[in-house]
């Protein structure tokens, strides 16, 4: 008998077995974007660059990714970009506890 499915929530990013919710995603309304987990083909986790996205509080600096509002992004170190077919620019975000987030995501995607 298995326990409950793992979840993650840091206030800006919520992950459960149904969806990834990115709070304060849409500009200028600040509404959330809900991405059904079944549509996520994969992801890329990489160090947050020193300049390109670190000080991008909301939006996009390269038009390939869209980042939700996160005033604490300059203090974070990992950028996660989702591969969601048909979604451009790709949703990207900086989890507060990146290792925990990617571990839960790996478990839910397998």
Coordinates of N, CA and C in Angstrom, one line a residue:
X1 N 0.8 -1.2 0.0 CA 0.0 0.0 0.0 C 0.9 1.2 0.0
X2 N 0.7 2.1 -0.9 CA 1.6 3.3 -1.0 C 0.9 4.5 -0.3
X3 N 1.8 5.4 0.1 CA 1.3 6.6 0.8 C 0.7 7.6 -0.1
X4 N 0.4 8.8 0.4 CA -0.1 9.8 -0.4 C 0.9 10.3 -1.4
X5 N 0.5 10.8 -2.6 CA 1.4 11.3 -3.6 C 2.1 12.5 -3.1
X6 N 3.4 12.6 -3.5 CA 4.2 13.7 -3.0 C 3.6 15.1 -3.6
X7 N 3.8 16.1 -2.8 CA 3.4 17.5 -3.3 C 4.5 18.5 -2.9
X8 N 4.4 19.6 -3.5 CA 5.4 20.7 -3.3 C 4.6 22.0 -3.3
X9 N 4.8 22.9 -2.4 CA 4.2 24.3 -2.4 C 5.1 25.2 -1.7
X10 N 5.6 26.3 -2.4 CA 6.4 27.3 -1.7 C 5.8 28.7 -1.7
X11 N 4.5 28.7 -2.0 CA 3.8 30.0 -2.0 C 3.6 30.5 -3.4
X12 N 4.6 30.3 -4.2 CA 4.5 30.8 -5.6 C 4.3 29.6 -6.6
X13 N 4.8 28.5 -6.2 CA 4.7 27.3 -7.1 C 4.1 26.2 -6.3
X14 N 3.0 25.6 -6.9 CA 2.4 24.4 -6.3 C 2.4 23.3 -7.3
X15 N 2.8 22.1 -6.8 CA 2.9 20.9 -7.6 C 2.2 19.8 -6.8
X16 N 1.2 19.1 -7.5 CA 0.6 17.9 -7.0 C 0.4 17.0 -8.2
X17 N -0.2 15.8 -8.0 CA -0.3 14.9 -9.0 C -1.2 15.3 -10.2
X18 N -1.9 16.4 -10.0 CA -2.8 16.8 -11.1 C -2.2 17.9 -11.9
X19 N -1.5 18.9 -11.3 CA -1.0 20.1 -12.0 C 0.1 20.8 -11.4
X20 N 0.7 21.7 -12.1 CA 1.7 22.6 -11.6 C 1.0 24.0 -11.7
X21 N 0.9 24.7 -10.6 CA 0.3 26.0 -10.6 C 1.4 27.0 -10.3
X22 N 1.5 28.0 -11.3 CA 2.4 29.1 -11.2 C 1.6 30.3 -10.8
X23 N 1.7 30.7 -9.6 CA 1.0 31.9 -9.1 C 1.7 33.2 -9.6
X24 N 0.9 34.2 -9.8 CA 1.3 35.5 -10.4 C 2.0 35.4 -11.7
X25 N 1.5 34.6 -12.6 CA 2.1 34.3 -13.9 C 1.7 35.3 -14.9
X26 N 0.5 35.6 -15.1 CA 0.0 36.4 -16.2 C 0.3 37.9 -15.9
X27 N 0.7 38.6 -16.9 CA 1.0 40.1 -16.8 C -0.1 40.8 -17.6
X28 N -0.7 41.8 -17.1 CA -0.5 42.5 -15.8 C -1.4 42.0 -14.7
X29 N -2.3 41.1 -15.0 CA -3.3 40.7 -14.0 C -2.8 40.0 -12.8
X30 N -1.7 39.2 -13.0 CA -1.1 38.5 -11.9 C -1.8 37.2 -11.6
X31 N -2.7 36.8 -12.5 CA -3.4 35.5 -12.2 C -2.5 34.3 -12.4
X32 N -2.9 33.2 -11.9 CA -2.1 32.0 -12.0 C -2.3 31.3 -13.3
X33 N -1.3 30.5 -13.6 CA -1.3 29.6 -14.8 C -1.3 28.2 -14.2
X34 N -2.3 27.4 -14.6 CA -2.4 26.0 -14.2 C -2.0 25.1 -15.4
X35 N -1.0 24.3 -15.2 CA -0.5 23.4 -16.2 C -0.8 22.0 -15.8
X36 N -1.7 21.3 -16.5 CA -2.0 19.9 -16.1 C -0.7 19.1 -16.3
X37 N -0.5 18.2 -15.3 CA 0.8 17.5 -15.3 C 0.8 16.5 -16.5
X38 N -0.3 16.0 -17.0 CA -0.3 15.1 -18.1 C 0.2 15.8 -19.4
X39 N 0.3 17.1 -19.4 CA 0.7 17.8 -20.6 C 2.2 18.1 -20.6
X40 N 2.9 17.9 -19.4 CA 4.3 18.2 -19.3 C 5.1 17.0 -19.8
X41 N 5.8 17.3 -20.9 CA 6.7 16.3 -21.5 C 8.0 16.1 -20.8
X42 N 8.5 17.1 -20.2 CA 9.7 17.1 -19.5 C 10.1 18.5 -18.9
X43 N 11.3 18.6 -18.4 CA 11.7 19.9 -17.9 C 13.3 20.0 -18.0
X44 N 13.8 21.2 -17.8 CA 15.2 21.4 -17.7 C 15.4 22.3 -16.5
X45 N 16.3 21.8 -15.6 CA 16.7 22.6 -14.5 C 18.2 23.0 -14.7
X46 N 18.4 24.3 -14.6 CA 19.8 24.8 -14.8 C 20.1 25.9 -13.8
X47 N 21.4 26.2 -13.6 CA 21.7 27.3 -12.8 C 21.2 28.6 -13.3
X48 N 20.7 29.5 -12.5 CA 20.2 30.8 -12.9 C 21.3 31.6 -13.2
X49 N 21.4 32.2 -14.4 CA 22.5 33.0 -14.9 C 22.7 34.2 -14.0
X50 N 23.9 34.7 -14.0 CA 24.2 35.9 -13.2 C 23.4 37.1 -13.6
X51 N 23.2 37.3 -14.9 CA 22.5 38.5 -15.4 C 21.2 38.3 -16.1
X52 N 21.2 37.3 -17.0 CA 20.1 37.2 -18.0 C 18.7 37.1 -17.3
X53 N 18.5 36.1 -16.5 CA 17.2 36.0 -15.8 C 17.2 36.2 -14.3
X54 N 18.3 36.4 -13.7 CA 18.4 36.6 -12.3 C 17.6 37.8 -11.8
X55 N 17.8 38.9 -12.6 CA 17.1 40.2 -12.2 C 15.9 40.4 -13.0
X56 N 15.4 39.4 -13.7 CA 14.1 39.5 -14.5 C 13.1 39.1 -13.4
X57 N 12.4 40.1 -12.9 CA 11.4 39.8 -11.8 C 10.1 39.2 -12.4
X58 N 9.7 39.6 -13.7 CA 8.5 39.1 -14.3 C 8.7 39.2 -15.8
X59 N 8.3 38.2 -16.5 CA 8.3 38.3 -18.0 C 9.4 37.5 -18.6
X60 N 9.9 38.1 -19.7 CA 10.9 37.4 -20.5 C 12.0 38.3 -21.0
X61 N 13.2 37.8 -20.9 CA 14.4 38.5 -21.5 C 14.8 37.9 -22.8
X62 N 14.3 36.7 -23.2 CA 14.8 36.1 -24.4 C 13.6 35.6 -25.3
X63 N 12.4 35.8 -24.9 CA 11.2 35.4 -25.6 C 11.1 33.9 -25.8
X64 N 12.0 33.1 -25.2 CA 11.8 31.7 -25.3 C 11.1 31.2 -24.0
X65 N 11.2 31.9 -22.9 CA 10.7 31.5 -21.6 C 9.9 32.7 -21.1
X66 N 8.8 32.4 -20.3 CA 8.1 33.4 -19.5 C 8.2 33.1 -18.0
X67 N 8.6 34.0 -17.2 CA 8.7 33.8 -15.8 C 7.7 34.6 -15.0
X68 N 7.0 33.9 -14.1 CA 6.0 34.6 -13.3 C 6.7 35.6 -12.3
X69 N 5.9 36.5 -11.8 CA 6.3 37.5 -10.8 C 7.0 36.8 -9.6
X70 N 8.2 37.2 -9.3 CA 9.0 36.6 -8.2 C 10.0 37.6 -7.7
X71 N 9.7 38.4 -6.7 CA 10.6 39.4 -6.3 C 11.8 38.9 -5.6
X72 N 11.8 37.6 -5.2 CA 12.9 36.9 -4.6 C 13.8 36.2 -5.6
X73 N 13.6 36.3 -6.9 CA 14.4 35.6 -7.9 C 15.9 35.9 -7.8
X74 N 16.3 37.1 -7.5 CA 17.7 37.4 -7.5 C 18.4 36.6 -6.4
X75 N 17.7 36.1 -5.4 CA 18.3 35.4 -4.3 C 18.3 33.9 -4.6
X76 N 17.7 33.4 -5.7 CA 17.6 32.0 -5.9 C 18.6 31.5 -6.9
X77 N 18.8 30.2 -7.1 CA 19.9 29.7 -7.9 C 19.5 28.8 -9.0
X78 N 18.3 28.3 -9.1 CA 17.9 27.3 -10.1 C 16.7 27.8 -10.9
X79 N 16.9 27.7 -12.2 CA 15.8 28.0 -13.2 C 15.2 26.7 -13.7
X80 N 13.9 26.5 -13.6 CA 13.3 25.3 -14.2 C 12.4 25.8 -15.4
X81 N 12.6 25.1 -16.5 CA 11.9 25.4 -17.7 C 11.1 24.2 -18.1
X82 N 9.8 24.3 -18.3 CA 9.0 23.2 -18.6 C 8.9 23.0 -20.1
X83 N 8.8 21.7 -20.5 CA 8.5 21.4 -21.9 C 7.0 21.0 -22.0
X84 N 6.2 22.0 -22.5 CA 4.8 21.7 -22.6 C 4.5 22.0 -24.1
X85 N 4.2 21.0 -24.9 CA 3.9 21.1 -26.3 C 2.8 22.2 -26.6
X86 N 3.0 23.0 -27.6 CA 2.0 24.0 -27.9 C 2.0 25.2 -27.1
X87 N 2.9 25.3 -26.1 CA 3.0 26.5 -25.2 C 4.2 27.3 -25.5
X88 N 4.0 28.5 -26.0 CA 5.2 29.4 -26.3 C 4.8 30.8 -25.8
X89 N 5.7 31.5 -25.1 CA 7.0 31.0 -24.6 C 6.8 29.9 -23.5
X90 N 7.9 29.1 -23.3 CA 7.8 28.0 -22.3 C 7.7 28.6 -20.9
X91 N 6.9 28.0 -20.1 CA 6.8 28.4 -18.7 C 8.2 28.1 -18.0
X92 N 8.7 29.1 -17.3 CA 9.9 28.9 -16.5 C 9.7 29.6 -15.1
X93 N 10.5 29.1 -14.1 CA 10.3 29.6 -12.8 C 11.4 29.2 -11.9
X94 N 11.5 29.8 -10.7 CA 12.6 29.6 -9.8 C 12.0 29.1 -8.5
X95 N 12.0 27.7 -8.3 CA 11.4 27.2 -7.0 C 12.3 27.6 -5.8
X96 N 11.7 27.9 -4.7 CA 12.4 28.2 -3.5 C 13.3 27.1 -3.1
X97 N 12.8 25.8 -3.1 CA 13.5 24.6 -2.8 C 13.6 23.8 -4.0
X98 N 14.6 24.1 -4.9 CA 14.7 23.5 -6.2 C 14.9 22.0 -6.2
X99 N 15.8 21.5 -5.3 CA 16.0 20.1 -5.3 C 14.8 19.3 -4.8
X100 N 14.1 19.8 -3.9 CA 12.8 19.2 -3.4 C 11.8 19.2 -4.6
X101 N 11.7 20.4 -5.3 CA 10.7 20.5 -6.4 C 11.0 19.4 -7.5
X102 N 12.3 19.4 -7.9 CA 12.6 18.5 -9.0 C 12.5 17.0 -8.6
X103 N 12.7 16.7 -7.3 CA 12.6 15.3 -6.8 C 11.1 14.9 -6.9
X104 N 10.2 15.8 -6.5 CA 8.8 15.6 -6.5 C 8.3 15.5 -7.9
X105 N 8.8 16.4 -8.8 CA 8.4 16.4 -10.2 C 8.8 15.1 -10.9
X106 N 10.1 14.7 -10.6 CA 10.6 13.4 -11.2 C 9.7 12.2 -10.8
X107 N 9.3 12.2 -9.5 CA 8.5 11.1 -9.0 C 7.1 11.1 -9.7
X108 N 6.5 12.3 -9.8 CA 5.2 12.4 -10.4 C 5.1 12.2 -11.9
X109 N 6.2 12.5 -12.6 CA 6.3 12.3 -14.1 C 6.6 10.8 -14.4
X110 N 7.2 10.1 -13.5 CA 7.5 8.7 -13.8 C 6.4 7.7 -13.8

